[in-house]
PDB file of C-alpha atoms in Angstrom:
ATOM      1  CA  ASN A 181      50.621 -14.245 -23.392  1.00  0.00           C
ATOM      2  CA  ALA A 182      47.349 -13.256 -25.071  1.00  0.00           C
ATOM      3  CA  GLY A 183      47.688  -9.496 -24.466  1.00  0.00           C
ATOM      4  CA  VAL A 184      44.317  -7.735 -24.542  1.00  0.00           C
ATOM      5  CA  THR A 185      41.284  -9.763 -25.577  1.00  0.00           C
ATOM      6  CA  GLN A 186      37.703  -8.645 -26.138  1.00  0.00           C
ATOM      7  CA  THR A 187      34.484 -10.629 -26.080  1.00  0.00           C
ATOM      8  CA  PRO A 188      32.406 -10.765 -28.240  1.00  0.00           C
ATOM      9  CA  LYS A 189      33.883  -9.758 -31.611  1.00  0.00           C
ATOM     10  CA  PHE A 190      30.511  -8.939 -33.168  1.00  0.00           C
ATOM     11  CA  ARG A 191      27.054  -8.301 -31.765  1.00  0.00           C
ATOM     12  CA  VAL A 192      23.715  -7.107 -33.084  1.00  0.00           C
ATOM     13  CA  LEU A 193      21.217  -5.665 -30.615  1.00  0.00           C
ATOM     14  CA  LYS A 194      17.734  -4.269 -30.850  1.00  0.00           C
ATOM     15  CA  THR A 195      17.003  -0.848 -29.400  1.00  0.00           C
ATOM     16  CA  GLY A 196      16.443  -1.105 -25.664  1.00  0.00           C
ATOM     17  CA  GLN A 197      18.346  -4.346 -25.160  1.00  0.00           C
ATOM     18  CA  SER A 198      21.263  -4.555 -22.786  1.00  0.00           C
ATOM     19  CA  MET A 199      24.652  -6.178 -23.088  1.00  0.00           C
ATOM     20  CA  THR A 200      28.090  -6.345 -21.545  1.00  0.00           C
ATOM     21  CA  LEU A 201      31.399  -6.224 -23.365  1.00  0.00           C
ATOM     22  CA  LEU A 202      34.282  -7.965 -21.661  1.00  0.00           C
ATOM     23  CA  CYS A 203      37.904  -6.906 -21.839  1.00  0.00           C
ATOM     24  CA  ALA A 204      40.666  -9.015 -20.348  1.00  0.00           C
ATOM     25  CA  GLN A 205      44.418  -8.430 -20.150  1.00  0.00           C
ATOM     26  CA  ASP A 206      47.162 -10.710 -18.894  1.00  0.00           C
ATOM     27  CA  MET A 207      49.971  -8.136 -18.635  1.00  0.00           C
ATOM     28  CA  ASN A 208      49.293  -7.017 -15.061  1.00  0.00           C
ATOM     29  CA  HIS A 209      48.443  -3.507 -16.265  1.00  0.00           C
ATOM     30  CA  GLU A 210      46.919  -1.107 -13.772  1.00  0.00           C
ATOM     31  CA  TYR A 211      45.230   1.167 -16.271  1.00  0.00           C
ATOM     32  CA  MET A 212      42.464   0.088 -18.616  1.00  0.00           C
ATOM     33  CA  TYR A 213      40.340   2.067 -21.065  1.00  0.00           C
ATOM     34  CA  TRP A 214      37.243   1.760 -23.221  1.00  0.00           C
ATOM     35  CA  TYR A 215      37.056   3.679 -26.509  1.00  0.00           C
ATOM     36  CA  ARG A 216      34.568   3.882 -29.297  1.00  0.00           C
ATOM     37  CA  GLN A 217      35.599   4.468 -32.892  1.00  0.00           C
ATOM     38  CA  ASP A 218      33.289   6.050 -35.434  1.00  0.00           C
ATOM     39  CA  PRO A 219      34.102   7.127 -39.003  1.00  0.00           C
ATOM     40  CA  GLY A 220      35.795  10.519 -39.047  1.00  0.00           C
ATOM     41  CA  MET A 221      35.732  10.806 -35.253  1.00  0.00           C
ATOM     42  CA  GLY A 222      38.889   8.942 -34.328  1.00  0.00           C
ATOM     43  CA  LEU A 223      38.978   7.301 -30.912  1.00  0.00           C
ATOM     44  CA  ARG A 224      36.783   8.707 -28.157  1.00  0.00           C
ATOM     45  CA  LEU A 225      37.314   7.680 -24.568  1.00  0.00           C
ATOM     46  CA  ILE A 226      34.202   6.335 -22.848  1.00  0.00           C
ATOM     47  CA  HIS A 227      35.460   5.312 -19.381  1.00  0.00           C
ATOM     48  CA  TYR A 228      38.747   4.341 -17.869  1.00  0.00           C
ATOM     49  CA  SER A 229      40.144   2.711 -14.743  1.00  0.00           C
ATOM     50  CA  VAL A 230      43.369   3.332 -12.863  1.00  0.00           C
ATOM     51  CA  GLY A 231      43.135   0.203 -10.777  1.00  0.00           C
ATOM     52  CA  GLU A 232      40.951  -2.552  -9.431  1.00  0.00           C
ATOM     53  CA  GLY A 233      37.714  -1.173  -8.014  1.00  0.00           C
ATOM     54  CA  THR A 234      38.136   2.313  -9.530  1.00  0.00           C
ATOM     55  CA  THR A 235      36.560   3.824 -12.637  1.00  0.00           C
ATOM     56  CA  ALA A 236      36.231   7.295 -14.119  1.00  0.00           C
ATOM     57  CA  LYS A 237      34.329   8.993 -16.923  1.00  0.00           C
ATOM     58  CA  GLY A 238      35.942   9.847 -20.196  1.00  0.00           C
ATOM     59  CA  GLU A 239      34.831  12.059 -23.047  1.00  0.00           C
ATOM     60  CA  VAL A 240      31.588  10.244 -23.986  1.00  0.00           C
ATOM     61  CA  PRO A 241      30.316   8.299 -20.940  1.00  0.00           C
ATOM     62  CA  ASP A 242      26.561   8.758 -21.335  1.00  0.00           C
ATOM     63  CA  GLY A 243      24.642   5.527 -21.866  1.00  0.00           C
ATOM     64  CA  TYR A 244      27.507   3.334 -20.631  1.00  0.00           C
ATOM     65  CA  ASN A 245      28.568   1.874 -17.315  1.00  0.00           C
ATOM     66  CA  VAL A 246      31.767   0.066 -16.385  1.00  0.00           C
ATOM     67  CA  SER A 247      33.137  -2.123 -13.655  1.00  0.00           C
ATOM     68  CA  ARG A 248      36.630  -3.240 -12.684  1.00  0.00           C
ATOM     69  CA  LEU A 249      36.075  -5.917 -10.057  1.00  0.00           C
ATOM     70  CA  LYS A 250      39.264  -7.753 -10.989  1.00  0.00           C
ATOM     71  CA  LYS A 251      42.507  -6.180 -12.092  1.00  0.00           C
ATOM     72  CA  GLN A 252      42.629  -8.148 -15.308  1.00  0.00           C
ATOM     73  CA  ASN A 253      39.047  -7.454 -16.418  1.00  0.00           C
ATOM     74  CA  PHE A 254      37.231  -4.291 -17.454  1.00  0.00           C
ATOM     75  CA  LEU A 255      33.555  -4.583 -18.348  1.00  0.00           C
ATOM     76  CA  LEU A 256      31.555  -2.134 -20.439  1.00  0.00           C
ATOM     77  CA  GLY A 257      27.782  -2.238 -20.083  1.00  0.00           C
ATOM     78  CA  LEU A 258      24.990  -0.836 -22.188  1.00  0.00           C
ATOM     79  CA  GLU A 259      21.802  -0.814 -20.120  1.00  0.00           C
ATOM     80  CA  SER A 260      19.418   0.250 -22.896  1.00  0.00           C
ATOM     81  CA  ALA A 261      21.058   0.219 -26.301  1.00  0.00           C
ATOM     82  CA  ALA A 262      20.355   2.985 -28.801  1.00  0.00           C
ATOM     83  CA  PRO A 263      21.179   3.174 -32.532  1.00  0.00           C
ATOM     84  CA  SER A 264      23.659   5.976 -31.718  1.00  0.00           C
ATOM     85  CA  GLN A 265      25.744   3.380 -29.901  1.00  0.00           C
ATOM     86  CA  THR A 266      26.416   1.496 -33.117  1.00  0.00           C
ATOM     87  CA  SER A 267      30.197   1.609 -33.249  1.00  0.00           C
ATOM     88  CA  VAL A 268      33.418  -0.325 -32.934  1.00  0.00           C
ATOM     89  CA  TYR A 269      34.533  -0.581 -29.318  1.00  0.00           C
ATOM     90  CA  PHE A 270      38.167  -0.931 -28.325  1.00  0.00           C
ATOM     91  CA  CYS A 271      39.628  -1.804 -25.000  1.00  0.00           C
ATOM     92  CA  ALA A 272      43.185  -0.847 -24.097  1.00  0.00           C
ATOM     93  CA  SER A 273      45.532  -1.216 -21.161  1.00  0.00           C
ATOM     94  CA  SER A 274      48.831   0.320 -20.114  1.00  0.00           C
ATOM     95  CA  TYR A 275      51.698  -0.147 -17.664  1.00  0.00           C
ATOM     96  CA  PRO A 276      51.332   0.749 -14.017  1.00  0.00           C
ATOM     97  CA  GLU A 277      52.693   3.953 -12.505  1.00  0.00           C
ATOM     98  CA  ARG A 278      54.210   5.241 -15.735  1.00  0.00           C
ATOM     99  CA  SER A 279      51.080   5.232 -17.805  1.00  0.00           C
ATOM    100  CA  TYR A 280      51.665   8.708 -19.129  1.00  0.00           C
ATOM    101  CA  TYR A 281      54.679   7.763 -21.132  1.00  0.00           C
ATOM    102  CA  ASN A 282      54.131   4.132 -21.805  1.00  0.00           C
ATOM    103  CA  GLU A 283      52.108   3.010 -24.722  1.00  0.00           C
ATOM    104  CA  GLN A 284      48.659   1.537 -24.655  1.00  0.00           C
ATOM    105  CA  PHE A 285      47.995  -2.022 -25.777  1.00  0.00           C
ATOM    106  CA  PHE A 286      44.769  -2.462 -27.685  1.00  0.00           C
ATOM    107  CA  GLY A 287      42.347  -5.310 -28.113  1.00  0.00           C
ATOM    108  CA  PRO A 288      41.023  -6.351 -31.537  1.00  0.00           C
ATOM    109  CA  GLY A 289      37.709  -4.552 -31.102  1.00  0.00           C
ATOM    110  CA  THR A 290      34.015  -5.388 -30.847  1.00  0.00           C
ATOM    111  CA  ARG A 291      31.733  -4.358 -33.677  1.00  0.00           C
ATOM    112  CA  LEU A 292      28.306  -3.513 -32.272  1.00  0.00           C
ATOM    113  CA  THR A 293      25.224  -2.769 -34.326  1.00  0.00           C
ATOM    114  CA  VAL A 294      22.045  -1.493 -32.684  1.00  0.00           C
ATOM    115  CA  LEU A 295      18.922  -1.774 -34.820  1.00  0.00           C
TER     116      LEU A 295
ATOM    117  CA  ALA B  11      43.088  22.773 -23.893  1.00  0.00           C
ATOM    118  CA  GLN B  12      45.386  19.960 -24.938  1.00  0.00           C
ATOM    119  CA  SER B  13      44.848  18.767 -28.468  1.00  0.00           C
ATOM    120  CA  VAL B  14      46.352  16.679 -31.239  1.00  0.00           C
ATOM    121  CA  THR B  15      45.624  17.535 -34.846  1.00  0.00           C
ATOM    122  CA  GLN B  16      46.134  15.400 -37.908  1.00  0.00           C
ATOM    123  CA  PRO B  17      45.373  17.784 -40.784  1.00  0.00           C
ATOM    124  CA  ASP B  18      45.029  15.122 -43.467  1.00  0.00           C
ATOM    125  CA  ILE B  19      42.017  12.819 -43.374  1.00  0.00           C
ATOM    126  CA  HIS B  20      43.221  10.810 -46.365  1.00  0.00           C
ATOM    127  CA  ILE B  21      46.617  10.467 -48.048  1.00  0.00           C
ATOM    128  CA  THR B  22      47.138   8.611 -51.319  1.00  0.00           C
ATOM    129  CA  VAL B  23      50.590   7.510 -52.435  1.00  0.00           C
ATOM    130  CA  SER B  24      51.986   5.136 -55.009  1.00  0.00           C
ATOM    131  CA  GLU B  25      53.815   2.056 -53.873  1.00  0.00           C
ATOM    132  CA  GLY B  26      57.518   2.830 -53.563  1.00  0.00           C
ATOM    133  CA  ALA B  27      56.959   6.541 -53.027  1.00  0.00           C
ATOM    134  CA  SER B  28      57.925   8.365 -49.853  1.00  0.00           C
ATOM    135  CA  LEU B  29      55.390   9.196 -47.179  1.00  0.00           C
ATOM    136  CA  GLU B  30      54.920  11.910 -44.607  1.00  0.00           C
ATOM    137  CA  LEU B  31      51.926  12.055 -42.265  1.00  0.00           C
ATOM    138  CA  ARG B  32      51.474  15.226 -40.281  1.00  0.00           C
ATOM    139  CA  CYS B  33      50.736  15.598 -36.601  1.00  0.00           C
ATOM    140  CA  ASN B  34      50.554  18.829 -34.604  1.00  0.00           C
ATOM    141  CA  TYR B  35      50.018  19.121 -30.883  1.00  0.00           C
ATOM    142  CA  SER B  36      48.981  21.830 -28.485  1.00  0.00           C
ATOM    143  CA  TYR B  37      50.281  21.246 -24.973  1.00  0.00           C
ATOM    144  CA  GLY B  38      51.555  23.512 -22.232  1.00  0.00           C
ATOM    145  CA  ALA B  39      54.445  21.211 -21.357  1.00  0.00           C
ATOM    146  CA  THR B  40      56.579  19.033 -23.561  1.00  0.00           C
ATOM    147  CA  PRO B  41      54.369  16.117 -24.489  1.00  0.00           C
ATOM    148  CA  TYR B  42      55.138  12.476 -24.824  1.00  0.00           C
ATOM    149  CA  LEU B  43      54.208  11.544 -28.400  1.00  0.00           C
ATOM    150  CA  PHE B  44      53.106   8.345 -30.073  1.00  0.00           C
ATOM    151  CA  TRP B  45      52.187   7.039 -33.492  1.00  0.00           C
ATOM    152  CA  TYR B  46      49.859   4.038 -33.798  1.00  0.00           C
ATOM    153  CA  VAL B  47      48.776   2.079 -36.858  1.00  0.00           C
ATOM    154  CA  GLN B  48      45.439   0.342 -37.324  1.00  0.00           C
ATOM    155  CA  SER B  49      45.191  -2.210 -40.097  1.00  0.00           C
ATOM    156  CA  PRO B  50      41.686  -2.927 -41.439  1.00  0.00           C
ATOM    157  CA  GLY B  51      39.604  -4.824 -38.901  1.00  0.00           C
ATOM    158  CA  GLN B  52      42.347  -4.719 -36.278  1.00  0.00           C
ATOM    159  CA  GLY B  53      43.164  -2.894 -33.088  1.00  0.00           C
ATOM    160  CA  LEU B  54      45.851  -0.232 -32.821  1.00  0.00           C
ATOM    161  CA  GLN B  55      49.534  -1.119 -32.689  1.00  0.00           C
ATOM    162  CA  LEU B  56      52.333   1.174 -31.546  1.00  0.00           C
ATOM    163  CA  LEU B  57      54.712   2.256 -34.314  1.00  0.00           C
ATOM    164  CA  LEU B  58      56.998   4.497 -32.283  1.00  0.00           C
ATOM    165  CA  LYS B  59      57.139   6.924 -29.378  1.00  0.00           C
ATOM    166  CA  TYR B  60      59.071   9.992 -28.284  1.00  0.00           C
ATOM    167  CA  PHE B  61      59.860  10.925 -24.693  1.00  0.00           C
ATOM    168  CA  SER B  62      63.056  12.962 -24.782  1.00  0.00           C
ATOM    169  CA  GLY B  63      66.543  13.030 -26.269  1.00  0.00           C
ATOM    170  CA  ASP B  64      67.145  12.471 -29.945  1.00  0.00           C
ATOM    171  CA  THR B  65      64.352  14.168 -31.852  1.00  0.00           C
ATOM    172  CA  LEU B  66      64.415  11.595 -34.649  1.00  0.00           C
ATOM    173  CA  VAL B  67      62.958   8.309 -33.475  1.00  0.00           C
ATOM    174  CA  GLN B  68      62.894   5.014 -35.293  1.00  0.00           C
ATOM    175  CA  GLY B  69      59.979   2.640 -35.146  1.00  0.00           C
ATOM    176  CA  ILE B  70      58.832  -0.667 -36.477  1.00  0.00           C
ATOM    177  CA  LYS B  71      58.109  -1.449 -40.131  1.00  0.00           C
ATOM    178  CA  GLY B  72      60.655   1.102 -41.353  1.00  0.00           C
ATOM    179  CA  PHE B  73      58.846   4.168 -39.990  1.00  0.00           C
ATOM    180  CA  GLU B  74      60.478   7.144 -38.327  1.00  0.00           C
ATOM    181  CA  ALA B  75      59.202  10.381 -36.833  1.00  0.00           C
ATOM    182  CA  GLU B  76      60.790  13.693 -36.024  1.00  0.00           C
ATOM    183  CA  PHE B  77      59.879  15.867 -33.052  1.00  0.00           C
ATOM    184  CA  LYS B  78      60.097  19.585 -33.832  1.00  0.00           C
ATOM    185  CA  ARG B  79      59.404  21.708 -30.790  1.00  0.00           C
ATOM    186  CA  SER B  80      59.450  24.987 -32.729  1.00  0.00           C
ATOM    187  CA  GLN B  81      56.681  23.729 -35.018  1.00  0.00           C
ATOM    188  CA  SER B  82      54.796  21.694 -32.382  1.00  0.00           C
ATOM    189  CA  SER B  83      54.937  18.792 -34.787  1.00  0.00           C
ATOM    190  CA  PHE B  84      55.680  15.090 -34.758  1.00  0.00           C
ATOM    191  CA  ASN B  85      55.462  13.964 -38.382  1.00  0.00           C
ATOM    192  CA  LEU B  86      55.676  10.334 -39.406  1.00  0.00           C
ATOM    193  CA  ARG B  87      57.793   9.369 -42.406  1.00  0.00           C
ATOM    194  CA  LYS B  88      58.714   6.359 -44.478  1.00  0.00           C
ATOM    195  CA  PRO B  89      61.116   6.503 -47.433  1.00  0.00           C
ATOM    196  CA  SER B  90      59.381   3.828 -49.530  1.00  0.00           C
ATOM    197  CA  VAL B  91      55.799   2.754 -48.967  1.00  0.00           C
ATOM    198  CA  HIS B  92      54.649  -0.832 -49.406  1.00  0.00           C
ATOM    199  CA  TRP B  93      51.099  -1.882 -50.277  1.00  0.00           C
ATOM    200  CA  SER B  94      50.816  -3.462 -46.825  1.00  0.00           C
ATOM    201  CA  ASP B  95      51.224  -0.007 -45.240  1.00  0.00           C
ATOM    202  CA  ALA B  96      47.666   0.871 -46.246  1.00  0.00           C
ATOM    203  CA  ALA B  97      45.998   1.518 -42.898  1.00  0.00           C
ATOM    204  CA  GLU B  98      44.726   4.175 -40.505  1.00  0.00           C
ATOM    205  CA  TYR B  99      47.408   6.085 -38.603  1.00  0.00           C
ATOM    206  CA  PHE B 100      46.831   7.823 -35.308  1.00  0.00           C
ATOM    207  CA  CYS B 101      48.996  10.332 -33.526  1.00  0.00           C
ATOM    208  CA  ALA B 102      48.603  10.581 -29.746  1.00  0.00           C
ATOM    209  CA  ALA B 103      50.091  12.632 -26.930  1.00  0.00           C
ATOM    210  CA  THR B 104      50.198  12.808 -23.187  1.00  0.00           C
ATOM    211  CA  THR B 105      52.226  14.684 -20.607  1.00  0.00           C
ATOM    212  CA  SER B 106      53.543  14.200 -17.117  1.00  0.00           C
ATOM    213  CA  GLY B 107      52.313  17.641 -16.132  1.00  0.00           C
ATOM    214  CA  GLY B 108      48.631  16.878 -16.468  1.00  0.00           C
ATOM    215  CA  SER B 109      46.251  14.031 -17.157  1.00  0.00           C
ATOM    216  CA  TYR B 110      47.869  10.726 -17.945  1.00  0.00           C
ATOM    217  CA  ILE B 111      45.050   9.963 -20.346  1.00  0.00           C
ATOM    218  CA  PRO B 112      46.365  10.222 -23.917  1.00  0.00           C
ATOM    219  CA  THR B 113      44.779  12.517 -26.461  1.00  0.00           C
ATOM    220  CA  PHE B 114      44.378  11.058 -29.945  1.00  0.00           C
ATOM    221  CA  GLY B 115      44.207  12.772 -33.293  1.00  0.00           C
ATOM    222  CA  ARG B 116      41.327  11.831 -35.573  1.00  0.00           C
ATOM    223  CA  GLY B 117      43.518   9.686 -37.758  1.00  0.00           C
ATOM    224  CA  THR B 118      44.842   9.698 -41.315  1.00  0.00           C
ATOM    225  CA  SER B 119      43.800   7.012 -43.740  1.00  0.00           C
ATOM    226  CA  LEU B 120      46.659   5.932 -46.022  1.00  0.00           C
ATOM    227  CA  ILE B 121      45.762   4.584 -49.453  1.00  0.00           C
ATOM    228  CA  VAL B 122      48.510   2.917 -51.459  1.00  0.00           C
ATOM    229  CA  HIS B 123      48.207   2.631 -55.223  1.00  0.00           C
ATOM    230  CA  PRO B 124      50.126  -0.131 -57.035  1.00  0.00           C
TER     231      PRO B 124
END
């Protein structure tokens, strides 16, 4: 049982390049989330998904797109990377139907630098 | 608007000393409350959670937290801090009466001196 895994762990991009971050969970969770973490800002929700084929915007969605084609995977895309997207990205998932009072399980993070 | 506030950005304690990290929430209904810990270079891990019932909840690693409705607080405590407790601590809340998406505080960084 691997829990929540994220690929890659580190990445350096040049401004304007694109990339996709992959999140996978093996706990059969319905809900999945993408956060970014910046110094002094805590965790900010980018996008989330309540089930396969559904996604919704969070607090800071601009410049990102997501897809949830399979229940176990949640992809975060950057179409044209900007230096402001330099951050640590965390994926999380939570239990179905009782998400509001069950905890989230977090991946180890992806450290992205945009030059 | 729903919010979670952690008033202290940094807390410094000596090893063996007691610890209290503050968390205040602003919710219309009784929230469900969580404390997470993030060790350097790691993801977040749940320490404990409160849903209802006993207002003093026990968690992993010797941590406990007390829910005080009158003060809208959910402070995290540990009687004796170990050097390995140095980490970032996040308080979070959600509620059944609104969005199921949790709201996180900005975190408190705990520094432990030997």
